């Protein structure tokens, strides 16, 4: 029943950079430095680049659904292909809207904080 998110490939690419190689490198740095305070943090992709990649993937998924629907109207694509592409675009759009709502909500919470 739970389907994988195929439209956010940039997130999986970004998560791959924090895998075993980064962990091993950090532990070696800690052992060489002698103390956790002297450890150098490993760098990965920035939050902005991950968000930009996710937005690009979302736009491409919606465009793919649109192209599939045009191909279905022209008769060059099967009904199943059209439905799959349109449902994927719908899921992607709903995910993007939910993410936007969470970001706006977090921003509003931050603006309400006292300084």
XYZ file of N, CA, C and O in Angstrom:
460
model
N 0.808 -1.191 0.000
C 0.000 0.000 0.000
C 0.853 1.258 0.000
O 0.472 2.241 -0.577
N 1.992 1.235 0.655
C 2.854 2.406 0.691
C 3.763 2.357 -0.523
O 4.479 1.394 -0.739
N 3.734 3.425 -1.307
C 4.543 3.484 -2.513
C 5.753 4.361 -2.278
O 5.713 5.305 -1.501
N 6.834 4.035 -2.956
C 8.043 4.826 -2.783
C 7.907 6.150 -3.514
O 7.174 6.262 -4.487
N 8.613 7.140 -3.054
C 8.594 8.449 -3.675
C 9.653 8.442 -4.763
O 10.848 8.414 -4.491
N 9.225 8.417 -5.999
C 10.151 8.347 -7.119
C 10.525 9.719 -7.647
O 11.493 9.866 -8.354
N 9.774 10.741 -7.272
C 9.999 12.049 -7.861
C 11.058 12.874 -7.136
O 11.492 13.881 -7.644
N 11.485 12.448 -5.971
C 12.485 13.206 -5.241
C 13.817 12.471 -5.260
O 14.367 12.103 -4.253
N 14.354 12.280 -6.454
C 15.607 11.556 -6.582
C 16.773 12.337 -6.000
O 17.749 11.746 -5.565
N 16.662 13.652 -5.974
C 17.771 14.433 -5.422
C 17.928 14.190 -3.925
O 19.020 14.273 -3.392
N 16.837 13.887 -3.237
C 16.939 13.602 -1.814
C 17.697 12.318 -1.571
O 18.501 12.223 -0.659
N 17.455 11.307 -2.401
C 18.172 10.050 -2.217
C 19.637 10.212 -2.598
O 20.508 9.602 -2.002
N 19.907 11.048 -3.596
C 21.301 11.316 -3.958
C 22.016 12.031 -2.819
O 23.151 11.751 -2.497
N 21.325 12.987 -2.209
C 21.920 13.737 -1.103
C 22.134 12.841 0.102
O 23.139 12.948 0.798
N 21.200 11.944 0.359
C 21.334 11.049 1.502
C 22.483 10.079 1.296
O 23.127 9.654 2.247
N 22.779 9.748 0.042
C 23.874 8.831 -0.237
C 25.223 9.405 0.148
O 26.164 8.675 0.459
N 25.357 10.728 0.155
C 26.644 11.325 0.510
C 26.908 11.263 2.008
O 28.015 11.490 2.450
N 25.881 10.945 2.795
C 26.059 10.834 4.229
C 26.175 9.376 4.657
O 25.959 9.038 5.799
N 26.487 8.509 3.741
C 26.529 7.074 4.014
C 27.757 6.650 4.784
O 28.367 7.408 5.528
N 28.166 5.408 4.597
C 29.252 4.815 5.360
C 30.578 5.538 5.123
O 31.387 5.665 6.033
N 30.803 6.032 3.907
C 32.081 6.697 3.626
C 32.244 7.952 4.477
O 33.306 8.204 5.028
N 31.202 8.747 4.582
C 31.287 9.970 5.382
C 31.441 9.641 6.864
O 32.174 10.307 7.583
N 30.743 8.608 7.329
C 30.833 8.223 8.733
C 32.226 7.711 9.058
O 32.790 8.041 10.092
N 32.780 6.887 8.167
C 34.130 6.376 8.401
C 35.142 7.505 8.414
O 36.046 7.538 9.235
N 34.995 8.464 7.503
C 35.923 9.586 7.459
C 35.846 10.427 8.724
O 36.846 10.886 9.250
N 34.641 10.623 9.240
C 34.474 11.407 10.462
C 35.066 10.681 11.657
O 35.697 11.299 12.520
N 34.892 9.368 11.726
C 35.439 8.633 12.861
C 36.960 8.606 12.810
O 37.620 8.679 13.849
N 37.524 8.514 11.607
C 38.984 8.567 11.493
C 39.504 9.928 11.924
O 40.535 10.031 12.587
N 38.797 10.996 11.562
C 39.205 12.345 11.956
C 39.151 12.488 13.471
O 40.044 13.083 14.081
N 38.101 11.949 14.084
C 37.985 12.012 15.536
C 39.129 11.266 16.210
O 39.691 11.735 17.196
N 39.487 10.109 15.698
C 40.551 9.317 16.308
C 41.891 10.027 16.171
O 42.698 10.025 17.084
N 42.125 10.666 15.022
C 43.383 11.373 14.821
C 43.452 12.644 15.664
O 44.489 13.023 16.167
N 42.328 13.328 15.818
C 42.329 14.597 16.540
C 42.432 14.398 18.044
O 42.958 15.251 18.750
N 41.937 13.297 18.548
C 42.029 13.020 19.969
C 40.863 13.534 20.778
O 40.614 13.073 21.866
N 40.140 14.522 20.297
C 38.987 15.029 21.033
C 37.873 15.367 20.063
O 38.129 15.776 18.934
N 36.622 15.222 20.505
C 35.500 15.535 19.614
C 35.459 17.005 19.215
O 34.977 17.336 18.152
N 35.951 17.894 20.040
C 35.891 19.322 19.729
C 36.800 19.687 18.567
O 36.548 20.655 17.860
N 37.869 18.916 18.341
C 38.812 19.229 17.280
C 38.423 18.587 15.957
O 39.120 18.738 14.971
N 37.322 17.863 15.916
C 36.913 17.163 14.700
C 36.412 18.155 13.659
O 35.764 19.144 13.970
N 36.714 17.878 12.413
C 36.264 18.695 11.307
C 34.980 18.074 10.769
O 34.930 16.890 10.493
N 33.946 18.874 10.627
C 32.657 18.366 10.136
C 32.756 18.070 8.649
O 33.381 18.811 7.896
N 32.143 16.978 8.240
C 32.097 16.664 6.820
C 31.002 17.503 6.178
O 29.982 17.770 6.765
N 31.262 17.934 4.957
C 30.285 18.771 4.276
C 29.531 17.940 3.258
O 30.066 17.036 2.655
N 28.278 18.268 3.101
C 27.426 17.602 2.130
C 26.703 18.659 1.324
O 27.068 19.832 1.349
N 25.673 18.257 0.635
C 24.922 19.246 -0.136
C 24.184 20.203 0.795
O 23.772 19.827 1.884
N 24.023 21.418 0.360
C 23.325 22.402 1.185
C 21.825 22.151 1.143
O 21.302 21.483 0.246
N 21.136 22.695 2.120
C 19.685 22.559 2.185
C 19.038 23.176 0.952
O 18.088 22.628 0.395
N 19.572 24.296 0.521
C 19.012 24.975 -0.652
C 19.153 24.125 -1.906
O 18.230 24.049 -2.719
N 20.298 23.448 -2.065
C 20.484 22.629 -3.260
C 19.578 21.400 -3.235
O 19.078 20.975 -4.269
N 19.358 20.826 -2.050
C 18.448 19.683 -1.943
C 17.021 20.131 -2.260
O 16.296 19.454 -2.995
N 16.620 21.284 -1.731
C 15.282 21.805 -1.995
C 15.108 22.166 -3.463
O 14.057 21.903 -4.053
N 16.145 22.718 -4.059
C 16.084 23.066 -5.483
C 15.955 21.808 -6.337
O 15.179 21.774 -7.286
N 16.694 20.771 -5.992
C 16.596 19.511 -6.735
C 15.225 18.878 -6.597
O 14.670 18.341 -7.563
N 14.657 18.949 -5.398
C 13.318 18.402 -5.185
C 12.284 19.176 -5.989
O 11.371 18.582 -6.572
N 12.416 20.490 -6.040
C 11.476 21.304 -6.811
C 11.605 21.018 -8.305
O 10.591 20.924 -9.017
N 12.818 20.853 -8.777
C 13.038 20.530 -10.184
C 12.427 19.182 -10.532
O 11.774 19.032 -11.572
N 12.618 18.196 -9.655
C 12.028 16.878 -9.886
C 10.503 16.945 -9.887
O 9.844 16.259 -10.667
N 9.938 17.765 -9.012
C 8.479 17.913 -8.954
C 7.946 18.530 -10.240
O 6.943 18.072 -10.794
N 8.606 19.557 -10.715
C 8.178 20.204 -11.962
C 8.279 19.223 -13.129
O 7.377 19.146 -13.971
N 9.361 18.453 -13.174
C 9.524 17.473 -14.245
C 8.453 16.389 -14.190
O 7.981 15.924 -15.230
N 8.050 15.971 -12.996
C 7.005 14.957 -12.864
C 5.662 15.500 -13.362
O 4.915 14.787 -14.043
N 5.366 16.753 -13.046
C 4.113 17.358 -13.507
C 4.137 17.517 -15.033
O 3.145 17.241 -15.713
N 5.278 17.932 -15.573
C 5.398 18.051 -17.030
C 5.269 16.681 -17.696
O 4.683 16.563 -18.772
N 5.816 15.642 -17.057
C 5.695 14.285 -17.594
C 4.247 13.828 -17.633
O 3.818 13.177 -18.588
N 3.478 14.156 -16.606
C 2.058 13.834 -16.598
C 1.305 14.564 -17.690
O 0.410 14.005 -18.340
N 1.680 15.810 -17.900
C 1.043 16.595 -18.956
C 1.361 16.024 -20.338
O 0.480 15.889 -21.192
N 2.625 15.669 -20.552
C 3.024 15.083 -21.834
C 2.347 13.734 -22.067
O 1.947 13.411 -23.188
N 2.215 12.946 -20.998
C 1.546 11.653 -21.130
C 0.075 11.834 -21.472
O -0.484 11.070 -22.258
N -0.559 12.851 -20.896
C -1.980 13.080 -21.213
C -2.136 13.529 -22.668
O -3.084 13.116 -23.346
N -1.213 14.340 -23.173
C -1.260 14.722 -24.587
C -1.035 13.509 -25.483
O -1.686 13.363 -26.517
N -0.110 12.639 -25.077
C 0.142 11.433 -25.856
C -1.083 10.513 -25.840
O -1.385 9.854 -26.843
N -1.800 10.483 -24.728
C -3.028 9.690 -24.656
C -4.114 10.243 -25.553
O -4.862 9.496 -26.183
N -4.212 11.567 -25.622
C -5.205 12.199 -26.503
C -4.882 11.905 -27.962
O -5.784 11.650 -28.774
N -3.595 11.905 -28.291
C -3.176 11.625 -29.665
C -3.250 10.133 -29.999
O -3.147 9.756 -31.155
N -3.389 9.312 -28.967
C -3.490 7.876 -29.194
C -2.154 7.155 -29.260
O -2.091 5.992 -29.635
N -1.061 7.822 -28.868
C 0.259 7.181 -28.913
C 0.647 6.545 -27.589
O 1.673 5.866 -27.524
N -0.139 6.751 -26.547
C 0.149 6.153 -25.241
C -1.079 5.387 -24.765
O -2.214 5.763 -25.059
N -0.825 4.309 -24.025
C -1.941 3.518 -23.510
C -2.602 4.239 -22.335
O -2.019 5.141 -21.722
N -3.797 3.809 -22.028
C -4.541 4.417 -20.926
C -3.805 4.223 -19.615
O -3.750 5.134 -18.778
N -3.212 3.058 -19.421
C -2.481 2.770 -18.183
C -1.284 3.702 -18.011
O -1.034 4.203 -16.917
N -0.546 3.938 -19.079
C 0.606 4.844 -19.003
C 0.165 6.254 -18.633
O 0.813 6.932 -17.834
N -0.944 6.686 -19.235
C -1.455 8.026 -18.964
C -1.889 8.135 -17.500
O -1.544 9.091 -16.800
N -2.638 7.140 -17.036
C -3.127 7.175 -15.655
C -1.962 7.141 -14.679
O -1.942 7.892 -13.692
N -0.966 6.289 -14.929
C 0.202 6.222 -14.041
C 0.936 7.556 -13.980
O 1.308 8.028 -12.901
N 1.157 8.181 -15.137
C 1.879 9.460 -15.168
C 1.084 10.567 -14.493
O 1.647 11.383 -13.751
N -0.224 10.590 -14.710
C -1.056 11.638 -14.111
C -1.145 11.443 -12.602
O -1.080 12.410 -11.828
N -1.276 10.193 -12.140
C -1.318 9.944 -10.699
C 0.011 10.278 -10.026
O 0.033 10.789 -8.903
N 1.117 10.001 -10.707
C 2.429 10.371 -10.151
C 2.552 11.889 -10.057
O 3.050 12.417 -9.056
N 2.090 12.592 -11.086
C 2.115 14.057 -11.051
C 1.226 14.592 -9.934
O 1.593 15.544 -9.244
N 0.075 13.953 -9.731
C -0.837 14.369 -8.663
C -0.200 14.161 -7.291
O -0.248 15.049 -6.437
N 0.431 13.004 -7.091
C 1.117 12.732 -5.822
C 2.243 13.730 -5.588
O 2.436 14.225 -4.471
N 2.990 14.017 -6.632
C 4.096 14.965 -6.517
C 3.592 16.354 -6.159
O 4.165 17.031 -5.301
N 2.515 16.772 -6.798
C 1.950 18.090 -6.515
C 1.431 18.168 -5.085
O 1.664 19.162 -4.386
N 0.754 17.115 -4.619
C 0.258 17.102 -3.246
C 1.410 17.122 -2.238
O 1.320 17.786 -1.206
N 2.482 16.422 -2.545
C 3.657 16.427 -1.668
C 4.286 17.815 -1.628
O 4.669 18.300 -0.562
N 4.402 18.450 -2.785
C 4.984 19.788 -2.842
C 4.130 20.797 -2.072
O 4.663 21.655 -1.362
N 2.817 20.688 -2.176
C 1.930 21.598 -1.454
C 2.039 21.357 0.052
O 2.093 22.309 0.842
N 2.102 20.093 0.470
C 2.246 19.787 1.895
C 3.572 20.313 2.431
O 3.641 20.857 3.541
N 4.632 20.168 1.642
C 5.941 20.671 2.042
C 5.924 22.191 2.147
O 6.449 22.759 3.107
N 5.295 22.836 1.193
C 5.169 24.296 1.245
C 4.414 24.734 2.484
O 4.815 25.678 3.169
N 3.328 24.045 2.797
C 2.538 24.396 3.973
C 3.353 24.246 5.253
O 3.251 25.069 6.169
N 4.174 23.193 5.332
C 5.021 22.991 6.519
C 6.069 24.089 6.633
O 6.360 24.576 7.729
N 6.649 24.481 5.521
C 7.668 25.531 5.539
C 7.046 26.861 5.959
O 7.614 27.595 6.783
N 5.867 27.189 5.431
C 5.188 28.429 5.811
C 4.814 28.396 7.287
O 4.984 29.386 8.014
N 4.338 27.257 7.753
C 3.971 27.121 9.164
C 5.189 27.302 10.069
O 5.115 27.981 11.091
N 6.318 26.701 9.678
C 7.543 26.855 10.468
C 8.002 28.311 10.463
O 8.438 28.832 11.497
N 7.901 28.976 9.323
C 8.282 30.381 9.240
C 7.410 31.237 10.156
O 7.906 32.119 10.861
N 6.115 30.967 10.145
C 5.213 31.745 11.002
C 5.510 31.489 12.486
O 5.428 32.419 13.292
N 5.861 30.280 12.844
C 6.222 29.983 14.220
C 7.488 30.728 14.622
O 7.610 31.231 15.740
N 8.451 30.795 13.707
C 9.702 31.503 14.011
C 9.438 32.995 14.176
O 10.001 33.645 15.060
N 8.558 33.559 13.346
C 8.280 34.990 13.471
C 7.533 35.324 14.746
O 7.584 36.462 15.212
N 6.848 34.362 15.354
C 6.127 34.591 16.607
C 7.038 34.493 17.822
O 6.646 34.890 18.914
N 8.241 33.955 17.650
C 9.151 33.804 18.795
C 9.604 35.152 19.311
O 9.820 36.092 18.539
N 9.758 35.223 20.620
C 10.267 36.448 21.217
C 11.776 36.458 21.148
O 12.421 35.429 21.328
N 12.309 37.623 20.959
C 13.774 37.758 20.854
C 14.320 38.260 22.164
O 13.831 39.068 22.832
